[in-house]
Short mmCIF file of C-alpha atoms and ligand atoms in Angstrom, two decimals:
data_model
loop_
_atom_site.label_atom_id
_atom_site.label_comp_id
_atom_site.label_asym_id
_atom_site.label_seq_id
_atom_site.Cartn_x
_atom_site.Cartn_y
_atom_site.Cartn_z
CA MET I 1 22.26 51.20 -21.30
CA GLN I 2 24.55 49.34 -23.70
CA LYS I 3 27.87 47.80 -22.70
CA VAL I 4 30.70 46.79 -25.03
CA THR I 5 33.90 45.29 -23.59
CA VAL I 6 37.30 45.79 -25.21
CA ASN I 7 39.91 43.17 -24.46
CA ALA I 8 43.16 44.75 -25.63
CA SER I 9 46.40 45.40 -23.67
CA ARG I 10 43.96 46.73 -21.08
CA CYS I 11 40.44 45.31 -20.67
CA TYR I 12 37.76 47.99 -20.33
CA ASP I 13 34.08 48.68 -20.80
CA ILE I 14 32.37 51.19 -23.02
CA LEU I 15 29.05 52.24 -21.50
CA ILE I 16 26.56 53.96 -23.80
CA GLY I 17 23.23 55.45 -22.80
CA SER I 18 21.13 58.35 -21.64
CA GLY I 19 21.78 59.85 -18.18
CA LEU I 20 25.21 58.28 -17.63
CA LEU I 21 27.23 61.38 -16.66
CA PRO I 22 25.78 61.47 -13.11
CA THR I 23 27.07 57.90 -12.64
CA LEU I 24 30.70 58.95 -13.31
CA GLY I 25 31.56 59.03 -9.59
CA ALA I 26 30.09 55.59 -8.94
CA GLU I 27 31.96 54.18 -11.95
CA ALA I 28 35.25 55.79 -10.85
CA LYS I 29 34.73 54.28 -7.39
CA LYS I 30 35.24 50.84 -8.94
CA PHE I 31 38.96 51.62 -9.38
CA PRO I 32 40.88 50.97 -6.14
CA LYS I 33 43.04 53.57 -4.33
CA VAL I 34 41.93 56.63 -6.33
CA LYS I 35 41.90 59.75 -4.12
CA THR I 36 42.11 62.65 -6.56
CA VAL I 37 40.43 62.90 -9.94
CA CYS I 38 41.50 65.54 -12.47
CA ILE I 39 38.84 66.46 -15.02
CA VAL I 40 40.44 67.71 -18.24
CA SER I 41 38.12 69.67 -20.49
CA GLU I 42 37.89 72.66 -22.84
CA SER I 43 36.19 76.02 -22.75
CA ASN I 44 33.06 75.05 -24.75
CA VAL I 45 32.34 71.73 -23.05
CA TYR I 46 33.25 72.48 -19.43
CA PRO I 47 30.47 75.10 -18.91
CA LEU I 48 27.92 72.56 -20.22
CA HIS I 49 28.98 69.39 -18.40
CA GLY I 50 31.77 70.25 -15.93
CA ALA I 51 29.53 70.90 -12.92
CA ALA I 52 27.64 67.60 -13.34
CA ALA I 53 30.90 65.65 -13.65
CA GLU I 54 32.45 67.35 -10.61
CA LYS I 55 29.30 66.87 -8.50
CA SER I 56 29.12 63.17 -9.29
CA LEU I 57 32.79 62.66 -8.42
CA ARG I 58 32.62 64.72 -5.20
CA GLU I 59 29.52 62.87 -4.04
CA ALA I 60 31.44 59.64 -4.54
CA GLY I 61 34.08 60.95 -2.11
CA PHE I 62 36.87 62.05 -4.46
CA GLU I 63 38.93 65.19 -4.29
CA VAL I 64 38.31 66.83 -7.68
CA ILE I 65 40.44 69.30 -9.61
CA SER I 66 39.73 70.57 -13.13
CA TYR I 67 42.04 71.68 -15.91
CA VAL I 68 40.25 73.61 -18.67
CA PHE I 69 42.00 74.81 -21.84
CA PRO I 70 40.75 76.92 -24.78
CA ALA I 71 38.55 74.93 -27.22
CA GLY I 72 39.97 74.03 -30.63
CA GLU I 73 42.51 71.82 -32.41
CA GLU I 74 45.17 74.54 -31.95
CA SER I 75 45.20 73.68 -28.21
CA LYS I 76 46.35 70.11 -28.92
CA ASN I 77 49.96 71.23 -28.71
CA GLY I 78 53.12 70.73 -26.68
CA ALA I 79 52.60 73.86 -24.56
CA VAL I 80 49.12 72.84 -23.34
CA TYR I 81 50.31 69.26 -22.84
CA LEU I 82 53.24 70.38 -20.64
CA SER I 83 51.06 72.84 -18.77
CA LEU I 84 48.65 69.97 -17.98
CA LEU I 85 51.51 67.77 -16.75
CA ASN I 86 52.73 70.61 -14.52
CA PHE I 87 49.20 71.11 -13.18
CA LEU I 88 49.03 67.40 -12.26
CA ALA I 89 52.46 67.55 -10.62
CA GLU I 90 51.63 70.73 -8.66
CA HIS I 91 48.49 69.04 -7.33
CA ARG I 92 50.58 65.99 -6.40
CA LEU I 93 48.56 63.43 -8.29
CA THR I 94 49.93 59.95 -7.73
CA ARG I 95 50.08 56.91 -9.93
CA SER I 96 46.91 55.53 -8.37
CA ASP I 97 44.90 58.69 -9.18
CA LEU I 98 42.72 59.23 -12.22
CA LEU I 99 42.21 61.62 -15.14
CA VAL I 100 38.84 62.16 -16.82
CA ALA I 101 38.76 63.41 -20.44
CA LEU I 102 35.50 65.35 -20.71
CA GLY I 103 35.02 66.51 -24.30
CA GLY I 104 35.57 65.65 -27.94
CA GLY I 105 38.56 64.28 -29.82
CA VAL I 106 40.99 67.07 -28.89
CA VAL I 107 40.35 66.61 -25.16
CA GLY I 108 40.49 62.81 -25.43
CA ASP I 109 43.74 62.73 -27.43
CA LEU I 110 45.53 65.26 -25.22
CA THR I 111 44.33 63.80 -21.91
CA GLY I 112 45.17 60.28 -23.08
CA PHE I 113 48.72 61.33 -23.98
CA ALA I 114 49.11 63.07 -20.61
CA ALA I 115 47.77 59.93 -18.87
CA ALA I 116 50.19 57.74 -20.85
CA THR I 117 53.20 59.81 -19.84
CA PHE I 118 52.53 61.40 -16.41
CA LEU I 119 54.46 59.30 -13.85
CA ARG I 120 54.89 56.81 -16.75
CA GLY I 121 51.17 56.11 -16.82
CA VAL I 122 48.02 56.86 -14.82
CA LYS I 123 44.48 55.62 -15.44
CA PHE I 124 42.05 57.73 -17.45
CA ILE I 125 38.35 57.64 -18.29
CA GLN I 126 37.07 58.90 -21.62
CA VAL I 127 33.78 60.82 -21.41
CA PRO I 128 33.13 61.69 -25.07
CA THR I 129 30.75 64.59 -25.68
CA THR I 130 30.81 64.60 -29.50
CA LEU I 131 29.57 61.93 -31.88
CA LEU I 132 33.01 61.69 -33.48
CA ALA I 133 34.68 61.05 -30.13
CA ALA I 134 31.94 58.59 -29.12
CA VAL I 135 32.28 56.40 -32.23
CA ASP I 136 35.98 56.76 -32.93
CA SER I 137 38.59 58.66 -30.95
CA SER I 138 37.52 57.69 -27.40
CA VAL I 139 37.90 53.98 -28.20
CA GLY I 140 41.08 52.12 -29.08
CA GLY I 141 43.83 53.99 -27.25
CA LYS I 142 45.26 56.31 -29.88
CA THR I 143 46.47 59.37 -27.96
CA ALA I 144 48.45 62.29 -29.37
CA ILE I 145 49.29 65.94 -29.65
CA ASP I 146 50.08 67.90 -32.82
CA LEU I 147 53.53 69.25 -33.69
CA PRO I 148 54.16 72.29 -35.91
CA ALA I 149 55.06 69.81 -38.70
CA GLY I 150 51.69 68.01 -38.59
CA LYS I 151 48.75 66.48 -36.76
CA ASN I 152 49.16 63.72 -34.16
CA LEU I 153 52.91 63.46 -34.70
CA ALA I 154 53.69 62.81 -31.01
CA GLY I 155 51.60 60.22 -29.22
CA ALA I 156 51.22 56.79 -27.71
CA PHE I 157 48.92 53.79 -27.83
CA TYR I 158 47.41 53.89 -24.35
CA GLN I 159 43.99 52.43 -23.62
CA PRO I 160 41.51 54.15 -21.29
CA SER I 161 40.20 52.30 -18.24
CA LEU I 162 36.57 53.10 -19.08
CA VAL I 163 34.59 54.95 -21.76
CA LEU I 164 31.40 56.56 -20.46
CA CYS I 165 29.26 57.83 -23.33
CA ASP I 166 26.21 59.79 -22.19
CA THR I 167 24.07 60.18 -25.32
CA ASP I 168 22.34 63.21 -23.76
CA ALA I 169 25.57 65.18 -24.26
CA LEU I 170 25.14 64.79 -28.03
CA SER I 171 21.90 66.79 -27.83
CA THR I 172 23.91 69.86 -26.79
CA LEU I 173 26.06 69.67 -29.93
CA PRO I 174 25.77 72.27 -32.69
CA ARG I 175 24.21 70.54 -35.73
CA GLU I 176 27.38 71.01 -37.80
CA ILE I 177 29.51 69.17 -35.24
CA PHE I 178 26.98 66.36 -35.01
CA LEU I 179 27.01 65.97 -38.82
CA ASP I 180 30.83 65.89 -38.78
CA GLY I 181 30.62 62.79 -36.60
CA CYS I 182 28.15 61.28 -39.08
CA ALA I 183 30.96 61.05 -41.68
CA GLU I 184 32.81 58.66 -39.35
CA VAL I 185 29.61 56.72 -38.66
CA ILE I 186 28.89 56.23 -42.39
CA LYS I 187 32.55 55.20 -42.79
CA TYR I 188 31.97 52.13 -40.56
CA GLY I 189 29.09 50.97 -42.79
CA ILE I 190 31.18 51.31 -45.96
CA ILE I 191 34.15 49.44 -44.48
CA TYR I 192 32.42 46.62 -42.62
CA ASP I 193 28.67 46.32 -42.70
CA ARG I 194 26.28 46.82 -45.62
CA ALA I 195 23.15 46.28 -43.51
CA PHE I 196 24.32 49.00 -41.10
CA PHE I 197 25.03 51.31 -44.05
CA ASP I 198 21.54 50.64 -45.43
CA TYR I 199 20.03 51.48 -42.03
CA LEU I 200 21.95 54.79 -41.96
CA LYS I 201 20.84 55.56 -45.53
CA GLU I 202 17.17 54.96 -44.68
CA ALA I 203 17.18 56.63 -41.23
CA GLY I 204 19.18 59.77 -42.10
CA PRO I 205 20.75 61.89 -39.33
CA GLU I 206 17.81 61.26 -37.00
CA PHE I 207 19.07 57.68 -36.51
CA ASP I 208 18.79 55.91 -33.15
CA ARG I 209 21.93 57.25 -31.42
CA GLU I 210 22.37 54.54 -28.84
CA LYS I 211 21.99 51.79 -31.44
CA VAL I 212 24.33 53.48 -33.93
CA ILE I 213 27.06 54.30 -31.40
CA ARG I 214 26.89 50.74 -30.12
CA ARG I 215 27.34 49.27 -33.60
CA CYS I 216 30.28 51.58 -34.44
CA VAL I 217 31.96 50.81 -31.14
CA GLU I 218 31.48 47.04 -31.61
CA LEU I 219 33.11 47.27 -35.04
CA LYS I 220 35.96 49.34 -33.66
CA ARG I 221 36.34 47.01 -30.67
CA ASP I 222 36.74 44.04 -33.03
CA VAL I 223 39.46 45.68 -35.11
CA VAL I 224 41.32 47.09 -32.09
CA MET I 225 41.41 43.61 -30.57
CA GLU I 226 42.74 42.22 -33.85
CA ASP I 227 45.34 44.95 -34.49
CA GLU I 228 45.74 47.23 -31.46
CA PHE I 229 48.94 48.83 -32.73
CA ASP I 230 47.71 49.70 -36.23
CA THR I 231 50.03 47.60 -38.35
CA GLY I 232 47.34 45.84 -40.42
CA ALA I 233 43.55 45.56 -40.26
CA ARG I 234 43.09 48.72 -38.16
CA MET I 235 44.37 50.79 -41.08
CA LYS I 236 40.98 50.28 -42.75
CA LEU I 237 39.57 52.82 -40.29
CA ASN I 238 41.51 55.37 -42.32
CA LEU I 239 39.04 55.10 -45.21
CA GLY I 240 38.81 58.61 -46.70
CA HIS I 241 41.44 59.91 -44.27
CA THR I 242 44.51 60.09 -46.53
CA LEU I 243 42.71 62.10 -49.22
CA GLY I 244 40.67 63.87 -46.53
CA HIS I 245 43.85 64.82 -44.71
CA GLY I 246 45.08 66.50 -47.90
CA VAL I 247 41.88 68.55 -48.12
CA GLU I 248 41.86 69.38 -44.39
CA ALA I 249 45.54 70.40 -44.36
CA ARG I 250 45.20 72.39 -47.63
CA SER I 251 42.29 74.30 -46.06
CA HIS I 252 44.69 75.07 -43.17
CA PHE I 253 42.17 73.25 -40.97
CA GLY I 254 39.41 75.71 -41.89
CA LEU I 255 37.39 72.72 -43.14
CA SER I 256 36.40 70.35 -40.34
CA HIS I 257 37.80 66.83 -40.01
CA GLY I 258 34.39 65.22 -40.64
CA LYS I 259 33.71 67.23 -43.79
CA SER I 260 37.24 66.56 -45.06
CA VAL I 261 36.80 62.82 -44.44
CA ALA I 262 33.46 62.91 -46.30
CA ILE I 263 35.22 64.47 -49.31
CA GLY I 264 38.01 61.89 -48.98
CA ILE I 265 35.52 58.99 -48.94
CA ALA I 266 33.71 60.40 -51.99
CA MET I 267 36.99 60.92 -53.87
CA VAL I 268 38.27 57.43 -53.17
CA SER I 269 34.88 55.99 -54.20
CA ARG I 270 34.88 57.90 -57.51
CA ALA I 271 38.47 56.85 -58.24
CA ALA I 272 37.70 53.21 -57.35
CA ALA I 273 34.64 53.22 -59.64
CA LYS I 274 36.65 54.73 -62.52
CA ARG I 275 39.20 51.93 -62.13
CA GLY I 276 36.53 49.24 -62.07
CA LEU I 277 37.25 48.32 -58.43
CA LEU I 278 33.85 49.47 -57.11
CA SER I 279 30.52 49.41 -58.96
CA GLN I 280 29.28 52.78 -60.17
CA GLN I 281 26.03 52.07 -58.33
CA ASP I 282 27.80 51.67 -54.97
CA ALA I 283 29.95 54.77 -55.62
CA ASP I 284 26.76 56.77 -56.34
CA THR I 285 25.00 55.37 -53.26
CA ILE I 286 27.96 56.35 -51.04
CA GLN I 287 27.99 59.88 -52.43
CA ASP I 288 24.20 60.29 -52.26
CA THR I 289 24.21 59.15 -48.62
CA LEU I 290 26.97 61.58 -47.64
CA THR I 291 25.04 64.37 -49.39
CA ALA I 292 21.80 63.40 -47.61
CA TYR I 293 23.69 63.90 -44.33
CA GLY I 294 24.61 67.44 -45.38
CA LEU I 295 28.24 66.48 -45.98
CA PRO I 296 30.36 67.77 -48.92
CA ILE I 297 31.67 65.34 -51.56
CA ARG I 298 33.89 67.54 -53.75
CA THR I 299 36.84 69.91 -53.43
CA GLU I 300 38.08 72.69 -55.68
CA TYR I 301 41.72 72.33 -54.59
CA PRO I 302 44.10 71.33 -57.40
CA CYS I 303 45.37 67.75 -57.49
CA GLN I 304 49.08 68.51 -56.93
CA GLU I 305 48.44 70.74 -53.92
CA LEU I 306 46.36 67.97 -52.32
CA VAL I 307 49.08 65.40 -53.01
CA ASP I 308 51.74 67.64 -51.45
CA TYR I 309 49.72 67.93 -48.25
CA MET I 310 48.87 64.19 -48.26
CA LEU I 311 52.56 63.35 -48.29
CA SER I 312 53.04 65.17 -44.96
CA ASP I 313 50.66 62.64 -43.34
CA LYS I 314 52.28 60.13 -41.00
CA LYS I 315 50.57 57.15 -42.70
CA ARG I 316 53.33 57.14 -45.30
CA SER I 317 55.65 54.16 -45.00
CA GLY I 318 58.81 54.12 -47.12
CA GLY I 319 57.82 54.80 -50.69
CA THR I 320 54.15 53.83 -50.37
CA ILE I 321 50.95 55.09 -48.82
CA PRO I 322 48.29 52.57 -47.76
CA LEU I 323 45.12 53.65 -49.55
CA ILE I 324 41.87 52.17 -48.27
CA ILE I 325 39.75 51.33 -51.30
CA PRO I 326 36.09 50.27 -51.08
CA THR I 327 35.39 47.31 -53.36
CA GLU I 328 31.71 47.14 -52.37
CA ILE I 329 29.66 48.75 -49.61
CA GLY I 330 30.66 46.69 -46.57
CA HIS I 331 34.15 45.78 -47.77
CA CYS I 332 37.44 47.62 -48.32
CA ASP I 333 40.98 46.61 -49.28
CA ILE I 334 44.25 48.07 -48.01
CA VAL I 335 46.25 48.93 -51.14
CA PRO I 336 49.88 50.05 -50.64
CA THR I 337 50.20 52.70 -53.35
CA PRO I 338 53.58 53.99 -54.59
CA VAL I 339 53.89 57.70 -53.89
CA GLU I 340 54.46 58.41 -57.59
CA GLU I 341 51.04 56.85 -58.41
CA LEU I 342 49.15 58.94 -55.86
CA ALA I 343 48.56 61.94 -58.13
CA ALA I 344 46.88 59.79 -60.80
CA PHE I 345 44.59 58.27 -58.16
CA VAL I 346 43.68 61.67 -56.71
CA LYS I 347 43.01 63.04 -60.20
CA ALA I 348 40.64 60.15 -60.90
CA GLY I 349 38.74 61.03 -57.72
CA LEU I 350 38.37 64.78 -58.26
N1 LIG Y 1 40.81 56.67 -35.72
C1 LIG Y 1 41.34 55.52 -36.31
C2 LIG Y 1 41.87 54.53 -35.33
O1 LIG Y 1 41.58 54.62 -34.15
O2 LIG Y 1 42.60 53.67 -35.73
#
């Protein structure tokens, strides 16, 4: 088992390894005064892992209740959020009780936001069951729900009390969902660590999961500790996300987040190479690696449509958008880009 400790506004451990789900009860026991634990999960994940999570918690002496909502991003909304809060209130959870987010990014974001706001804050444990959640969304305390006007528009920074990542859960993932998470994994190599990128390039998707999740989580831990509230260095984690958001939103979320981010990373790399900011060799290596992982690198959507959707993203600040531009594999710059220059950049990346 691997352990990474995050020392942010709350100090917590991230445990990574095989066979960890049955230890959930023993881990939860380390928090004082917890009587009731509410597992929050969705309709695809709960049938696979719900019973094991409940058994572990019951055997540790907790009263366990479960709230399961329909799988999919469309459930990350105000109605499901309020219904979860009402469920917690009806079951009389107290401030010393605990929520467990059992699932991928949707479950983690929604549960985290409920934990941040129910009784003005209760503890929660992230149990990520997708690669994307394991390497990104379960760590760092970004919690949110979507509004009709856009993704993640209502939320809070609220750190979990523990992240328990059982790598066995990743074996139950459909291949497509696993590869989606690989886009975020490759992203860490491009932003921070050339040697890690080279390992991913050589190993391909059969990489050592425990080792890779650990490295991603260490990199994320470092940036969250430097910039927990996302006003500076943490923005680099958005590499490929502004352009990717345009593609994802233009597809009306028919294209997955991971695939959209892969296209965004490829577009920003092509545009950076055209402008002489990134070597053509590194831009080609980035694209070849994404392709080797079965990820797309191009979109057919017209430039102006993508720009229109990009401008609905919350990353916009005044008249500029912070674009994350790779200058070499292992290093990126944050470049505040005037909105009126965005179309030329996107065009260069198509
Ligand atoms: N997913 C990007 C971040 O946590 O900042």
